mmCIF file with all atom_site columns, C-alpha atoms in Angstrom:
data_model
loop_
_atom_site.group_PDB
_atom_site.id
_atom_site.type_symbol
_atom_site.label_atom_id
_atom_site.label_alt_id
_atom_site.label_comp_id
_atom_site.label_asym_id
_atom_site.label_entity_id
_atom_site.label_seq_id
_atom_site.pdbx_PDB_ins_code
_atom_site.Cartn_x
_atom_site.Cartn_y
_atom_site.Cartn_z
_atom_site.occupancy
_atom_site.B_iso_or_equiv
_atom_site.pdbx_formal_charge
_atom_site.auth_seq_id
_atom_site.auth_comp_id
_atom_site.auth_asym_id
_atom_site.auth_atom_id
_atom_site.pdbx_PDB_model_num
ATOM 1   C CA . MET S 1 1   ? -7.042 -8.333  0.945   1.00 51.00 ? 1   MET S CA 1
ATOM 2   C CA . ALA S 1 2   ? -3.980 -6.120  0.676   1.00 60.00 ? 2   ALA S CA 1
ATOM 3   C CA . HIS S 1 3   ? -2.793 -4.365  3.824   1.00 67.00 ? 3   HIS S CA 1
ATOM 4   C CA . SER S 1 4   ? -0.424 -1.470  4.369   1.00 84.00 ? 4   SER S CA 1
ATOM 5   C CA . LEU S 1 5   ? 2.969  -3.025  5.008   1.00 93.00 ? 5   LEU S CA 1
ATOM 6   C CA . VAL S 1 6   ? 4.717  -0.017  6.534   1.00 93.00 ? 6   VAL S CA 1
ATOM 7   C CA . CYS S 1 7   ? 4.927  -0.607  10.293  1.00 91.00 ? 7   CYS S CA 1
ATOM 8   C CA . PRO S 1 8   ? 6.793  1.032   13.191  1.00 92.00 ? 8   PRO S CA 1
ATOM 9   C CA . GLU S 1 9   ? 9.749  -1.339  12.556  1.00 94.00 ? 9   GLU S CA 1
ATOM 10  C CA . THR S 1 10  ? 10.065 -0.237  8.915   1.00 95.00 ? 10  THR S CA 1
ATOM 11  C CA . VAL S 1 11  ? 13.170 1.925   8.453   1.00 96.00 ? 11  VAL S CA 1
ATOM 12  C CA . SER S 1 12  ? 12.642 4.799   6.029   1.00 96.00 ? 12  SER S CA 1
ATOM 13  C CA . ARG S 1 13  ? 15.049 7.260   4.422   1.00 96.00 ? 13  ARG S CA 1
ATOM 14  C CA . VAL S 1 14  ? 14.432 10.188  2.084   1.00 97.00 ? 14  VAL S CA 1
ATOM 15  C CA . SER S 1 15  ? 16.608 12.046  -0.395  1.00 96.00 ? 15  SER S CA 1
ATOM 16  C CA . SER S 1 16  ? 16.104 15.438  1.264   1.00 94.00 ? 16  SER S CA 1
ATOM 17  C CA . VAL S 1 17  ? 13.836 17.557  3.478   1.00 94.00 ? 17  VAL S CA 1
ATOM 18  C CA . LEU S 1 18  ? 12.926 21.169  2.701   1.00 94.00 ? 18  LEU S CA 1
ATOM 19  C CA . ASN S 1 19  ? 15.289 23.466  4.621   1.00 91.00 ? 19  ASN S CA 1
ATOM 20  C CA . ARG S 1 20  ? 16.261 20.397  6.703   1.00 92.00 ? 20  ARG S CA 1
ATOM 21  C CA . ASN S 1 21  ? 13.099 21.068  8.742   1.00 88.00 ? 21  ASN S CA 1
ATOM 22  C CA . THR S 1 22  ? 12.321 17.469  9.723   1.00 90.00 ? 22  THR S CA 1
ATOM 23  C CA . ARG S 1 23  ? 9.851  18.522  12.417  1.00 89.00 ? 23  ARG S CA 1
ATOM 24  C CA . GLN S 1 24  ? 7.525  20.178  9.908   1.00 89.00 ? 24  GLN S CA 1
ATOM 25  C CA . PHE S 1 25  ? 8.352  18.330  6.659   1.00 89.00 ? 25  PHE S CA 1
ATOM 26  C CA . GLY S 1 26  ? 10.107 15.089  7.688   1.00 91.00 ? 26  GLY S CA 1
ATOM 27  C CA . LYS S 1 27  ? 9.701  11.532  6.417   1.00 94.00 ? 27  LYS S CA 1
ATOM 28  C CA . LYS S 1 28  ? 7.516  10.471  9.367   1.00 94.00 ? 28  LYS S CA 1
ATOM 29  C CA . HIS S 1 29  ? 4.670  12.471  7.809   1.00 93.00 ? 29  HIS S CA 1
ATOM 30  C CA . LEU S 1 30  ? 4.542  10.055  4.852   1.00 93.00 ? 30  LEU S CA 1
ATOM 31  C CA . PHE S 1 31  ? 3.051  7.368   7.090   1.00 93.00 ? 31  PHE S CA 1
ATOM 32  C CA . ASP S 1 32  ? 1.148  9.215   9.858   1.00 91.00 ? 32  ASP S CA 1
ATOM 33  C CA . GLN S 1 33  ? -2.281 9.114   8.123   1.00 89.00 ? 33  GLN S CA 1
ATOM 34  C CA . ASP S 1 34  ? -2.676 12.835  8.916   1.00 92.00 ? 34  ASP S CA 1
ATOM 35  C CA . GLU S 1 35  ? -4.213 14.936  6.119   1.00 90.00 ? 35  GLU S CA 1
ATOM 36  C CA . GLU S 1 36  ? -2.473 18.062  7.478   1.00 93.00 ? 36  GLU S CA 1
ATOM 37  C CA . THR S 1 37  ? 1.135  16.830  7.360   1.00 94.00 ? 37  THR S CA 1
ATOM 38  C CA . CYS S 1 38  ? 3.468  15.949  4.499   1.00 95.00 ? 38  CYS S CA 1
ATOM 39  C CA . TRP S 1 39  ? 7.010  15.140  3.449   1.00 96.00 ? 39  TRP S CA 1
ATOM 40  C CA . ASN S 1 40  ? 8.392  18.073  1.488   1.00 96.00 ? 40  ASN S CA 1
ATOM 41  C CA . SER S 1 41  ? 11.655 17.421  -0.315  1.00 95.00 ? 41  SER S CA 1
ATOM 42  C CA . ASP S 1 42  ? 14.242 20.061  -0.986  1.00 95.00 ? 42  ASP S CA 1
ATOM 43  C CA . GLN S 1 43  ? 15.067 20.948  -4.586  1.00 94.00 ? 43  GLN S CA 1
ATOM 44  C CA . GLY S 1 44  ? 17.010 18.594  -6.836  1.00 90.00 ? 44  GLY S CA 1
ATOM 45  C CA . PRO S 1 45  ? 16.872 16.610  -10.078 1.00 87.00 ? 45  PRO S CA 1
ATOM 46  C CA . SER S 1 46  ? 15.314 13.504  -8.528  1.00 91.00 ? 46  SER S CA 1
ATOM 47  C CA . GLN S 1 47  ? 13.893 12.654  -5.120  1.00 97.00 ? 47  GLN S CA 1
ATOM 48  C CA . TRP S 1 48  ? 13.511 9.251   -3.479  1.00 97.00 ? 48  TRP S CA 1
ATOM 49  C CA . VAL S 1 49  ? 12.219 7.292   -0.497  1.00 97.00 ? 49  VAL S CA 1
ATOM 50  C CA . THR S 1 50  ? 13.688 3.977   0.681   1.00 97.00 ? 50  THR S CA 1
ATOM 51  C CA . LEU S 1 51  ? 11.929 1.500   2.940   1.00 97.00 ? 51  LEU S CA 1
ATOM 52  C CA . GLU S 1 52  ? 13.541 -1.425  4.766   1.00 97.00 ? 52  GLU S CA 1
ATOM 53  C CA . PHE S 1 53  ? 10.975 -3.881  6.110   1.00 96.00 ? 53  PHE S CA 1
ATOM 54  C CA . PRO S 1 54  ? 11.530 -6.139  9.134   1.00 95.00 ? 54  PRO S CA 1
ATOM 55  C CA . GLN S 1 55  ? 10.519 -9.205  7.071   1.00 95.00 ? 55  GLN S CA 1
ATOM 56  C CA . CYS S 1 56  ? 9.971  -10.280 3.476   1.00 96.00 ? 56  CYS S CA 1
ATOM 57  C CA . ILE S 1 57  ? 6.857  -8.794  1.864   1.00 95.00 ? 57  ILE S CA 1
ATOM 58  C CA . CYS S 1 58  ? 4.958  -9.349  -1.370  1.00 95.00 ? 58  CYS S CA 1
ATOM 59  C CA . VAL S 1 59  ? 4.046  -5.945  -2.845  1.00 95.00 ? 59  VAL S CA 1
ATOM 60  C CA . SER S 1 60  ? 0.864  -5.604  -4.927  1.00 95.00 ? 60  SER S CA 1
ATOM 61  C CA . GLN S 1 61  ? 0.139  -1.854  -4.989  1.00 96.00 ? 61  GLN S CA 1
ATOM 62  C CA . LEU S 1 62  ? 1.719  1.510   -4.300  1.00 97.00 ? 62  LEU S CA 1
ATOM 63  C CA . GLN S 1 63  ? -0.473 4.429   -3.184  1.00 96.00 ? 63  GLN S CA 1
ATOM 64  C CA . ILE S 1 64  ? 0.757  8.029   -3.245  1.00 97.00 ? 64  ILE S CA 1
ATOM 65  C CA . GLN S 1 65  ? -0.950 11.334  -2.546  1.00 96.00 ? 65  GLN S CA 1
ATOM 66  C CA . PHE S 1 66  ? 1.001  14.299  -3.889  1.00 97.00 ? 66  PHE S CA 1
ATOM 67  C CA . GLN S 1 67  ? 0.296  17.983  -3.531  1.00 96.00 ? 67  GLN S CA 1
ATOM 68  C CA . GLY S 1 68  ? -0.711 19.250  -6.964  1.00 94.00 ? 68  GLY S CA 1
ATOM 69  C CA . GLY S 1 69  ? 2.096  21.269  -8.531  1.00 94.00 ? 69  GLY S CA 1
ATOM 70  C CA . PHE S 1 70  ? 4.707  19.312  -6.531  1.00 95.00 ? 70  PHE S CA 1
ATOM 71  C CA . SER S 1 71  ? 4.365  15.840  -8.025  1.00 95.00 ? 71  SER S CA 1
ATOM 72  C CA . SER S 1 72  ? 6.352  13.710  -10.414 1.00 95.00 ? 72  SER S CA 1
ATOM 73  C CA . ARG S 1 73  ? 5.571  12.800  -14.010 1.00 95.00 ? 73  ARG S CA 1
ATOM 74  C CA . GLN S 1 74  ? 7.504  9.541   -13.765 1.00 97.00 ? 74  GLN S CA 1
ATOM 75  C CA . GLY S 1 75  ? 8.318  7.249   -10.875 1.00 97.00 ? 75  GLY S CA 1
ATOM 76  C CA . ARG S 1 76  ? 10.282 4.049   -10.500 1.00 98.00 ? 76  ARG S CA 1
ATOM 77  C CA . LEU S 1 77  ? 9.862  1.313   -7.910  1.00 98.00 ? 77  LEU S CA 1
ATOM 78  C CA . GLU S 1 78  ? 12.883 -0.850  -7.194  1.00 98.00 ? 78  GLU S CA 1
ATOM 79  C CA . GLY S 1 79  ? 13.286 -3.663  -4.706  1.00 98.00 ? 79  GLY S CA 1
ATOM 80  C CA . SER S 1 80  ? 15.643 -6.265  -3.332  1.00 97.00 ? 80  SER S CA 1
ATOM 81  C CA . LEU S 1 81  ? 15.796 -9.154  -0.922  1.00 95.00 ? 81  LEU S CA 1
ATOM 82  C CA . GLY S 1 82  ? 18.601 -9.573  1.602   1.00 91.00 ? 82  GLY S CA 1
ATOM 83  C CA . SER S 1 83  ? 21.932 -8.313  0.305   1.00 91.00 ? 83  SER S CA 1
ATOM 84  C CA . GLU S 1 84  ? 20.886 -8.277  -3.362  1.00 94.00 ? 84  GLU S CA 1
ATOM 85  C CA . ALA S 1 85  ? 21.282 -5.084  -5.376  1.00 96.00 ? 85  ALA S CA 1
ATOM 86  C CA . LEU S 1 86  ? 18.115 -3.107  -6.079  1.00 97.00 ? 86  LEU S CA 1
ATOM 87  C CA . SER S 1 87  ? 16.405 -4.009  -9.353  1.00 97.00 ? 87  SER S CA 1
ATOM 88  C CA . LYS S 1 88  ? 13.533 -2.319  -11.162 1.00 97.00 ? 88  LYS S CA 1
ATOM 89  C CA . ILE S 1 89  ? 10.069 -3.657  -10.389 1.00 97.00 ? 89  ILE S CA 1
ATOM 90  C CA . VAL S 1 90  ? 7.928  -1.156  -12.304 1.00 97.00 ? 90  VAL S CA 1
ATOM 91  C CA . ASP S 1 91  ? 7.770  2.377   -13.706 1.00 98.00 ? 91  ASP S CA 1
ATOM 92  C CA . PHE S 1 92  ? 4.669  4.423   -12.900 1.00 97.00 ? 92  PHE S CA 1
ATOM 93  C CA . TYR S 1 93  ? 3.281  7.702   -14.179 1.00 97.00 ? 93  TYR S CA 1
ATOM 94  C CA . PRO S 1 94  ? 1.493  9.884   -11.599 1.00 97.00 ? 94  PRO S CA 1
ATOM 95  C CA . GLU S 1 95  ? -0.964 12.632  -12.427 1.00 96.00 ? 95  GLU S CA 1
ATOM 96  C CA . ASP S 1 96  ? -0.314 16.153  -11.144 1.00 96.00 ? 96  ASP S CA 1
ATOM 97  C CA . ASN S 1 97  ? -3.192 16.466  -8.669  1.00 96.00 ? 97  ASN S CA 1
ATOM 98  C CA . ASN S 1 98  ? -4.129 16.122  -4.990  1.00 95.00 ? 98  ASN S CA 1
ATOM 99  C CA . SER S 1 99  ? -5.871 12.721  -5.243  1.00 96.00 ? 99  SER S CA 1
ATOM 100 C CA . LEU S 1 100 ? -4.668 9.485   -3.665  1.00 96.00 ? 100 LEU S CA 1
ATOM 101 C CA . GLN S 1 101 ? -3.311 7.577   -6.668  1.00 97.00 ? 101 GLN S CA 1
ATOM 102 C CA . THR S 1 102 ? -2.986 3.789   -6.813  1.00 97.00 ? 102 THR S CA 1
ATOM 103 C CA . PHE S 1 103 ? -0.400 2.060   -8.979  1.00 97.00 ? 103 PHE S CA 1
ATOM 104 C CA . PRO S 1 104 ? -0.487 -1.715  -9.555  1.00 97.00 ? 104 PRO S CA 1
ATOM 105 C CA . VAL S 1 105 ? 2.777  -3.514  -8.913  1.00 97.00 ? 105 VAL S CA 1
ATOM 106 C CA . PRO S 1 106 ? 3.715  -6.880  -10.447 1.00 95.00 ? 106 PRO S CA 1
ATOM 107 C CA . PRO S 1 107 ? 4.085  -9.390  -7.577  1.00 90.00 ? 107 PRO S CA 1
ATOM 108 C CA . ALA S 1 108 ? 7.523  -8.912  -6.045  1.00 91.00 ? 108 ALA S CA 1
ATOM 109 C CA . GLU S 1 109 ? 8.974  -10.485 -2.891  1.00 95.00 ? 109 GLU S CA 1
ATOM 110 C CA . VAL S 1 110 ? 11.325 -7.985  -1.262  1.00 97.00 ? 110 VAL S CA 1
ATOM 111 C CA . ASP S 1 111 ? 12.456 -6.638  2.090   1.00 96.00 ? 111 ASP S CA 1
ATOM 112 C CA . ARG S 1 112 ? 13.717 -3.329  0.701   1.00 97.00 ? 112 ARG S CA 1
ATOM 113 C CA . LEU S 1 113 ? 12.058 -0.826  -1.643  1.00 98.00 ? 113 LEU S CA 1
ATOM 114 C CA . LYS S 1 114 ? 13.147 2.403   -3.271  1.00 98.00 ? 114 LYS S CA 1
ATOM 115 C CA . VAL S 1 115 ? 10.638 4.790   -4.820  1.00 98.00 ? 115 VAL S CA 1
ATOM 116 C CA . THR S 1 116 ? 12.272 7.373   -7.085  1.00 97.00 ? 116 THR S CA 1
ATOM 117 C CA . PHE S 1 117 ? 10.453 10.465  -8.329  1.00 96.00 ? 117 PHE S CA 1
ATOM 118 C CA . GLU S 1 118 ? 11.776 11.905  -11.583 1.00 93.00 ? 118 GLU S CA 1
ATOM 119 C CA . ASP S 1 119 ? 10.654 14.655  -13.954 1.00 92.00 ? 119 ASP S CA 1
ATOM 120 C CA . THR S 1 120 ? 8.987  16.677  -11.205 1.00 94.00 ? 120 THR S CA 1
ATOM 121 C CA . THR S 1 121 ? 6.265  19.201  -12.005 1.00 94.00 ? 121 THR S CA 1
ATOM 122 C CA . ASP S 1 122 ? 7.870  21.832  -9.746  1.00 95.00 ? 122 ASP S CA 1
ATOM 123 C CA . PHE S 1 123 ? 10.455 23.983  -11.537 1.00 92.00 ? 123 PHE S CA 1
ATOM 124 C CA . PHE S 1 124 ? 12.980 23.434  -8.711  1.00 93.00 ? 124 PHE S CA 1
ATOM 125 C CA . GLY S 1 125 ? 12.449 19.667  -8.450  1.00 93.00 ? 125 GLY S CA 1
ATOM 126 C CA . ARG S 1 126 ? 10.614 19.632  -5.114  1.00 95.00 ? 126 ARG S CA 1
ATOM 127 C CA . VAL S 1 127 ? 8.133  16.870  -4.279  1.00 96.00 ? 127 VAL S CA 1
ATOM 128 C CA . VAL S 1 128 ? 5.370  17.084  -1.645  1.00 97.00 ? 128 VAL S CA 1
ATOM 129 C CA . ILE S 1 129 ? 3.712  13.834  -0.525  1.00 97.00 ? 129 ILE S CA 1
ATOM 130 C CA . TYR S 1 130 ? 0.942  13.519  2.062   1.00 96.00 ? 130 TYR S CA 1
ATOM 131 C CA . HIS S 1 131 ? 0.587  9.720   1.997   1.00 96.00 ? 131 HIS S CA 1
ATOM 132 C CA . LEU S 1 132 ? 2.804  6.863   0.833   1.00 96.00 ? 132 LEU S CA 1
ATOM 133 C CA . ARG S 1 133 ? 1.390  3.370   1.260   1.00 96.00 ? 133 ARG S CA 1
ATOM 134 C CA . VAL S 1 134 ? 2.824  0.021   0.215   1.00 96.00 ? 134 VAL S CA 1
ATOM 135 C CA . LEU S 1 135 ? 0.090  -2.587  -0.075  1.00 96.00 ? 135 LEU S CA 1
ATOM 136 C CA . GLY S 1 136 ? 0.419  -6.346  -0.224  1.00 94.00 ? 136 GLY S CA 1
ATOM 137 C CA . LYS S 1 137 ? 1.068  -9.233  2.139   1.00 92.00 ? 137 LYS S CA 1
ATOM 138 C CA . LYS S 1 138 ? 3.720  -10.149 4.674   1.00 90.00 ? 138 LYS S CA 1
ATOM 139 C CA . LYS S 1 139 ? 5.474  -13.415 3.886   1.00 83.00 ? 139 LYS S CA 1
ATOM 140 C CA . GLU S 1 140 ? 5.189  -15.977 6.654   1.00 70.00 ? 140 GLU S CA 1
#
């Protein structure tokens, strides 16, 4: 059974926040399980989220819920372990809708992930995400 691997000790960073309003649109809303809150990026050619986990994990799935009209046509998941450079794990192709979308990930042992959103559906390059979940197992 795959479990969400993002925990309070996971350090997250995002490319931008709309109008720098972290209270209303900040990264914490990616993981709060609240249907009313979201991360809203500012405009730009590509947006990203990085996650640094407190231990090694084995990723099996990525789940993302966009706001329709503010999604991405192409995404890339990269990962690394320790001081290694990030390397591509998989490309994924989201649909432009409000549904929670699940993307399979080839087994990868990492302690750092970067999710990059390219070719956004919004003219200005903004991305709105209500939920971001990394599923898999913690390595013992």
